[in-house]
Every structure is written in C-alpha cells, then in structure tokens.
PDB file of C-alpha atoms in Angstrom:
ATOM      1  CA  MET A   1     -21.633 -18.622   4.624  1.00 57.00           C
ATOM      2  CA  GLN A   2     -22.083 -18.515   8.575  1.00 54.00           C
ATOM      3  CA  LEU A   3     -19.185 -16.477  10.149  1.00 58.00           C
ATOM      4  CA  SER A   4     -17.768 -17.647  13.635  1.00 58.00           C
ATOM      5  CA  LYS A   5     -17.918 -14.840  16.060  1.00 48.00           C
ATOM      6  CA  LEU A   6     -14.082 -14.946  16.380  1.00 52.00           C
ATOM      7  CA  SER A   7     -13.491 -15.010  12.589  1.00 80.00           C
ATOM      8  CA  HIS A   8     -10.871 -12.664  10.823  1.00 89.00           C
ATOM      9  CA  ALA A   9     -13.409 -12.086   8.140  1.00 91.00           C
ATOM     10  CA  LYS A  10     -15.780 -10.380  10.342  1.00 92.00           C
ATOM     11  CA  GLU A  11     -13.407  -8.020  11.314  1.00 93.00           C
ATOM     12  CA  VAL A  12     -12.060  -7.308   7.715  1.00 96.00           C
ATOM     13  CA  LEU A  13     -15.826  -6.902   6.849  1.00 95.00           C
ATOM     14  CA  ARG A  14     -16.217  -4.482  10.033  1.00 95.00           C
ATOM     15  CA  ALA A  15     -13.199  -2.507   8.837  1.00 96.00           C
ATOM     16  CA  ALA A  16     -13.899  -2.514   5.293  1.00 96.00           C
ATOM     17  CA  ASN A  17     -17.464  -0.949   5.967  1.00 96.00           C
ATOM     18  CA  GLU A  18     -15.585   1.722   7.993  1.00 96.00           C
ATOM     19  CA  ILE A  19     -13.285   2.794   5.069  1.00 95.00           C
ATOM     20  CA  ASP A  20     -15.352   2.371   2.518  1.00 95.00           C
ATOM     21  CA  VAL A  21     -13.338  -0.747   0.718  1.00 95.00           C
ATOM     22  CA  ARG A  22     -15.622  -3.394  -1.271  1.00 96.00           C
ATOM     23  CA  ALA A  23     -15.045  -7.012   0.455  1.00 97.00           C
ATOM     24  CA  THR A  24     -16.809  -9.771  -0.162  1.00 97.00           C
ATOM     25  CA  VAL A  25     -16.894 -13.353   1.749  1.00 96.00           C
ATOM     26  CA  LEU A  26     -16.661 -15.983  -0.651  1.00 96.00           C
ATOM     27  CA  SER A  27     -18.521 -19.346  -1.264  1.00 95.00           C
ATOM     28  CA  LYS A  28     -16.817 -22.012   0.609  1.00 93.00           C
ATOM     29  CA  GLU A  29     -16.431 -23.993  -2.523  1.00 97.00           C
ATOM     30  CA  GLU A  30     -14.712 -20.755  -4.392  1.00 97.00           C
ATOM     31  CA  ALA A  31     -12.459 -20.285  -1.453  1.00 96.00           C
ATOM     32  CA  GLU A  32     -11.306 -24.059  -1.372  1.00 97.00           C
ATOM     33  CA  ASP A  33     -10.702 -23.752  -5.181  1.00 98.00           C
ATOM     34  CA  ILE A  34      -8.699 -20.416  -4.600  1.00 98.00           C
ATOM     35  CA  ILE A  35      -6.577 -21.601  -1.360  1.00 98.00           C
ATOM     36  CA  ASN A  36      -6.111 -25.035  -3.288  1.00 97.00           C
ATOM     37  CA  HIS A  37      -4.750 -23.120  -6.221  1.00 98.00           C
ATOM     38  CA  ALA A  38      -2.393 -20.981  -4.482  1.00 98.00           C
ATOM     39  CA  ILE A  39      -1.234 -23.798  -2.249  1.00 97.00           C
ATOM     40  CA  ASN A  40      -0.657 -25.929  -5.091  1.00 97.00           C
ATOM     41  CA  LYS A  41       1.351 -23.158  -7.414  1.00 97.00           C
ATOM     42  CA  PHE A  42       3.307 -21.458  -4.696  1.00 97.00           C
ATOM     43  CA  CYS A  43       3.942 -24.376  -2.142  1.00 96.00           C
ATOM     44  CA  PRO A  44       4.072 -22.396   1.512  1.00 97.00           C
ATOM     45  CA  THR A  45       5.948 -24.067   4.156  1.00 96.00           C
ATOM     46  CA  LYS A  46       3.637 -22.900   6.709  1.00 96.00           C
ATOM     47  CA  LEU A  47      -0.210 -22.753   6.573  1.00 95.00           C
ATOM     48  CA  THR A  48      -0.685 -22.658  10.670  1.00 92.00           C
ATOM     49  CA  GLY A  49       1.193 -20.439  13.255  1.00 88.00           C
ATOM     50  CA  HIS A  50       3.566 -18.282  11.847  1.00 90.00           C
ATOM     51  CA  LEU A  51       2.587 -18.379   7.932  1.00 96.00           C
ATOM     52  CA  SER A  52       5.312 -18.398   5.747  1.00 97.00           C
ATOM     53  CA  ILE A  53       6.057 -19.146   2.127  1.00 97.00           C
ATOM     54  CA  GLY A  54       9.806 -20.272   3.092  1.00 92.00           C
ATOM     55  CA  GLY A  55      11.983 -21.361   0.115  1.00 89.00           C
ATOM     56  CA  ASN A  56      12.949 -18.632  -2.337  1.00 88.00           C
ATOM     57  CA  ALA A  57      10.289 -16.155  -1.097  1.00 95.00           C
ATOM     58  CA  ASN A  58      11.943 -12.407  -0.830  1.00 94.00           C
ATOM     59  CA  SER A  59      10.857 -10.297   2.632  1.00 94.00           C
ATOM     60  CA  ILE A  60      10.462  -7.316   3.965  1.00 94.00           C
ATOM     61  CA  LEU A  61       9.736  -6.532   7.589  1.00 94.00           C
ATOM     62  CA  THR A  62       6.500  -6.604   9.077  1.00 94.00           C
ATOM     63  CA  GLU A  63       6.802  -3.681  11.168  1.00 94.00           C
ATOM     64  CA  LYS A  64       7.997  -1.331   8.686  1.00 94.00           C
ATOM     65  CA  TYR A  65       5.888  -2.074   5.626  1.00 94.00           C
ATOM     66  CA  GLU A  66       2.821  -3.674   6.629  1.00 93.00           C
ATOM     67  CA  PHE A  67       0.557  -0.892   6.230  1.00 93.00           C
ATOM     68  CA  SER A  68       1.986   0.718   3.102  1.00 93.00           C
ATOM     69  CA  PHE A  69       3.492  -2.499   1.125  1.00 94.00           C
ATOM     70  CA  SER A  70       0.035  -2.717  -0.944  1.00 95.00           C
ATOM     71  CA  LYS A  71       0.162   0.318  -2.448  1.00 93.00           C
ATOM     72  CA  LYS A  72       2.820  -0.680  -4.794  1.00 93.00           C
ATOM     73  CA  LEU A  73       0.639  -3.738  -5.867  1.00 95.00           C
ATOM     74  CA  GLU A  74      -1.006  -3.589  -9.291  1.00 95.00           C
ATOM     75  CA  GLU A  75      -4.914  -2.234  -9.279  1.00 95.00           C
ATOM     76  CA  LYS A  76      -6.833  -5.287  -9.712  1.00 96.00           C
ATOM     77  CA  PRO A  77      -8.685  -7.707  -7.477  1.00 97.00           C
ATOM     78  CA  ALA A  78      -6.933 -10.010  -4.635  1.00 98.00           C
ATOM     79  CA  PHE A  79      -7.906 -12.394  -2.365  1.00 98.00           C
ATOM     80  CA  ILE A  80      -7.346 -12.633   1.357  1.00 98.00           C
ATOM     81  CA  PHE A  81      -7.263 -15.792   3.115  1.00 97.00           C
ATOM     82  CA  PHE A  82      -5.710 -16.766   6.611  1.00 95.00           C
ATOM     83  CA  GLU A  83      -4.095 -19.830   8.537  1.00 92.00           C
ATOM     84  CA  GLN A  84      -5.675 -22.979   7.725  1.00 91.00           C
ATOM     85  CA  ASN A  85      -7.150 -23.888  10.935  1.00 87.00           C
ATOM     86  CA  ASP A  86     -10.734 -25.463  11.864  1.00 80.00           C
ATOM     87  CA  GLN A  87     -11.998 -21.665  12.558  1.00 82.00           C
ATOM     88  CA  GLN A  88     -10.389 -19.669   9.119  1.00 89.00           C
ATOM     89  CA  LYS A  89     -10.438 -22.992   6.732  1.00 91.00           C
ATOM     90  CA  ASN A  90     -11.430 -22.325   3.518  1.00 92.00           C
ATOM     91  CA  LEU A  91     -12.294 -18.841   4.065  1.00 94.00           C
ATOM     92  CA  VAL A  92     -11.223 -16.120   1.426  1.00 96.00           C
ATOM     93  CA  ILE A  93     -12.232 -12.405   1.266  1.00 97.00           C
ATOM     94  CA  SER A  94     -12.029 -10.742  -2.373  1.00 98.00           C
ATOM     95  CA  ILE A  95     -11.413  -7.284  -2.181  1.00 98.00           C
ATOM     96  CA  ASP A  96     -11.612  -4.973  -5.362  1.00 96.00           C
ATOM     97  CA  ASN A  97      -8.538  -3.803  -5.593  1.00 97.00           C
ATOM     98  CA  ALA A  98      -5.199  -4.946  -3.916  1.00 97.00           C
ATOM     99  CA  ARG A  99      -3.811  -1.190  -3.367  1.00 96.00           C
ATOM    100  CA  PHE A 100      -6.439  -0.860  -0.443  1.00 96.00           C
ATOM    101  CA  LEU A 101      -5.011  -4.264   1.472  1.00 97.00           C
ATOM    102  CA  SER A 102      -2.990  -2.109   3.706  1.00 95.00           C
ATOM    103  CA  PRO A 103      -5.256   0.461   4.639  1.00 95.00           C
ATOM    104  CA  LEU A 104      -7.905  -2.221   5.076  1.00 97.00           C
ATOM    105  CA  MET A 105      -5.906  -4.078   7.420  1.00 95.00           C
ATOM    106  CA  GLU A 106      -4.304  -0.968   9.221  1.00 94.00           C
ATOM    107  CA  ASN A 107      -7.863  -0.815  10.376  1.00 95.00           C
ATOM    108  CA  CYS A 108      -8.182  -4.323  11.934  1.00 94.00           C
ATOM    109  CA  TYR A 109      -7.028  -6.323  14.853  1.00 90.00           C
ATOM    110  CA  GLY A 110      -3.478  -7.755  14.629  1.00 86.00           C
ATOM    111  CA  MET A 111      -3.736 -11.182  11.878  1.00 93.00           C
ATOM    112  CA  GLU A 112      -1.389 -13.184   9.749  1.00 95.00           C
ATOM    113  CA  TYR A 113      -2.635 -13.652   6.333  1.00 97.00           C
ATOM    114  CA  PHE A 114      -1.956 -14.854   2.535  1.00 98.00           C
ATOM    115  CA  VAL A 115      -2.753 -12.640  -0.465  1.00 98.00           C
ATOM    116  CA  THR A 116      -3.527 -13.482  -4.005  1.00 98.00           C
ATOM    117  CA  ASP A 117      -4.373 -11.964  -6.985  1.00 97.00           C
ATOM    118  CA  GLN A 118      -7.148 -13.461  -9.323  1.00 94.00           C
ATOM    119  CA  ASP A 119      -4.356 -14.929 -11.908  1.00 96.00           C
ATOM    120  CA  PHE A 120      -2.399 -16.300  -8.945  1.00 97.00           C
ATOM    121  CA  SER A 121       0.684 -14.278 -10.335  1.00 97.00           C
ATOM    122  CA  TYR A 122       2.041 -13.864  -6.701  1.00 97.00           C
ATOM    123  CA  LEU A 123       1.394 -14.924  -3.315  1.00 98.00           C
ATOM    124  CA  ILE A 124       2.444 -12.517  -0.092  1.00 97.00           C
ATOM    125  CA  ALA A 125       2.081 -14.126   3.520  1.00 97.00           C
ATOM    126  CA  VAL A 126       2.097 -11.596   6.077  1.00 97.00           C
ATOM    127  CA  ASN A 127       3.177 -12.397   9.838  1.00 96.00           C
ATOM    128  CA  TRP A 128       4.227 -11.079  12.943  1.00 94.00           C
ATOM    129  CA  TYR A 129       7.857 -10.749  11.505  1.00 95.00           C
ATOM    130  CA  ALA A 130       7.908 -10.638   7.916  1.00 96.00           C
ATOM    131  CA  ILE A 131       6.018 -10.004   4.923  1.00 96.00           C
ATOM    132  CA  GLU A 132       7.135 -12.904   2.269  1.00 96.00           C
ATOM    133  CA  PHE A 133       6.419 -12.828  -1.422  1.00 96.00           C
ATOM    134  CA  VAL A 134       6.702 -14.752  -4.436  1.00 96.00           C
ATOM    135  CA  GLY A 135       5.974 -14.143  -7.912  1.00 95.00           C
ATOM    136  CA  GLU A 136       5.338 -10.988 -10.185  1.00 91.00           C
ATOM    137  CA  CYS A 137       4.755  -8.913  -7.023  1.00 90.00           C
ATOM    138  CA  SER A 138       8.654  -9.282  -5.857  1.00 84.00           C
ATOM    139  CA  ALA A 139       9.884  -6.457  -8.260  1.00 81.00           C
ATOM    140  CA  LEU A 140       7.446  -4.156  -7.017  1.00 82.00           C
ATOM    141  CA  LEU A 141       7.736  -4.884  -3.238  1.00 86.00           C
ATOM    142  CA  ASN A 142      11.367  -5.407  -2.728  1.00 76.00           C
ATOM    143  CA  PRO A 143      12.670  -1.921  -1.467  1.00 71.00           C
ATOM    144  CA  GLU A 144      16.060  -2.862  -2.783  1.00 58.00           C
ATOM    145  CA  LEU A 145      15.212  -3.036  -6.073  1.00 44.00           C
TER     146      LEU A 145
END
C-alpha cells in the first residue's frame, strides 16, 4: 500500500522503527474488514474530528493516561486505525503487543486513533481530551476499579 506523505501510518512506522516495536500496515482489504467489524460491533459515535465511542463508554483523561494506559492491556496483537477521512480511510496498523501502544504513540506527533484487539474484545478511542473505552478492557483501564 502506498502511503500518503501526510499519513499517520508513516509517522507510526517511523516511531516503531526507532523504539523497536514491530508494526505493519495491513492491506486495504484487511483494514476495511477490521474497521468495519469494530465499527459494527461497538458503534462509535464519531469517526472523524474528535474521535469518540460515546454512549456507555468509560473514559479517562488523555493528558494523564495517554502514555501509560496500554501497559494494562493484555499482551496480544492490536490494531490501530484513524479517523475515517479520505487520507486515513481504511488504514490499519498492526502491532504485536498492545502493551507497546503507549510508548509507541509517545514517540509520534499528536494524533487521534482507535485501538482494538484481534478478537474485537474492546474498542479504545484516543482523542485530544479523553481516552474512551468499551468491552473487556474496561476493568483494566478504569483507575477507579
């Protein structure tokens, strides 16, 4: 897949290379399947602009938890996808271990993104203000539990 000069994927792959995290851009077809599955299962309310799951999602502050929240996730592969505009549409990056997500994103310029695992057991939306989450990761990420 040819990446746009301004693609978030280029930035994530650059950062992954720098900190030795294995990251792969999936084919457009695989990406479309993953995004559609996550959207149909969790029904996020905003796929562009400030990404949001809305509804019954739990949330924590991005400013406080963005670079540490993933350390509580299970050690299994995760998929990262971005706002579904023309430039980032049907673009998914796979990482081997969800726990590496926060350190990876700490080494990138700021961006909003969604994360799900290979089993679609959760969906996380990271925007400028909040990290929203639903599914099996809720007990892991909620600092009040």
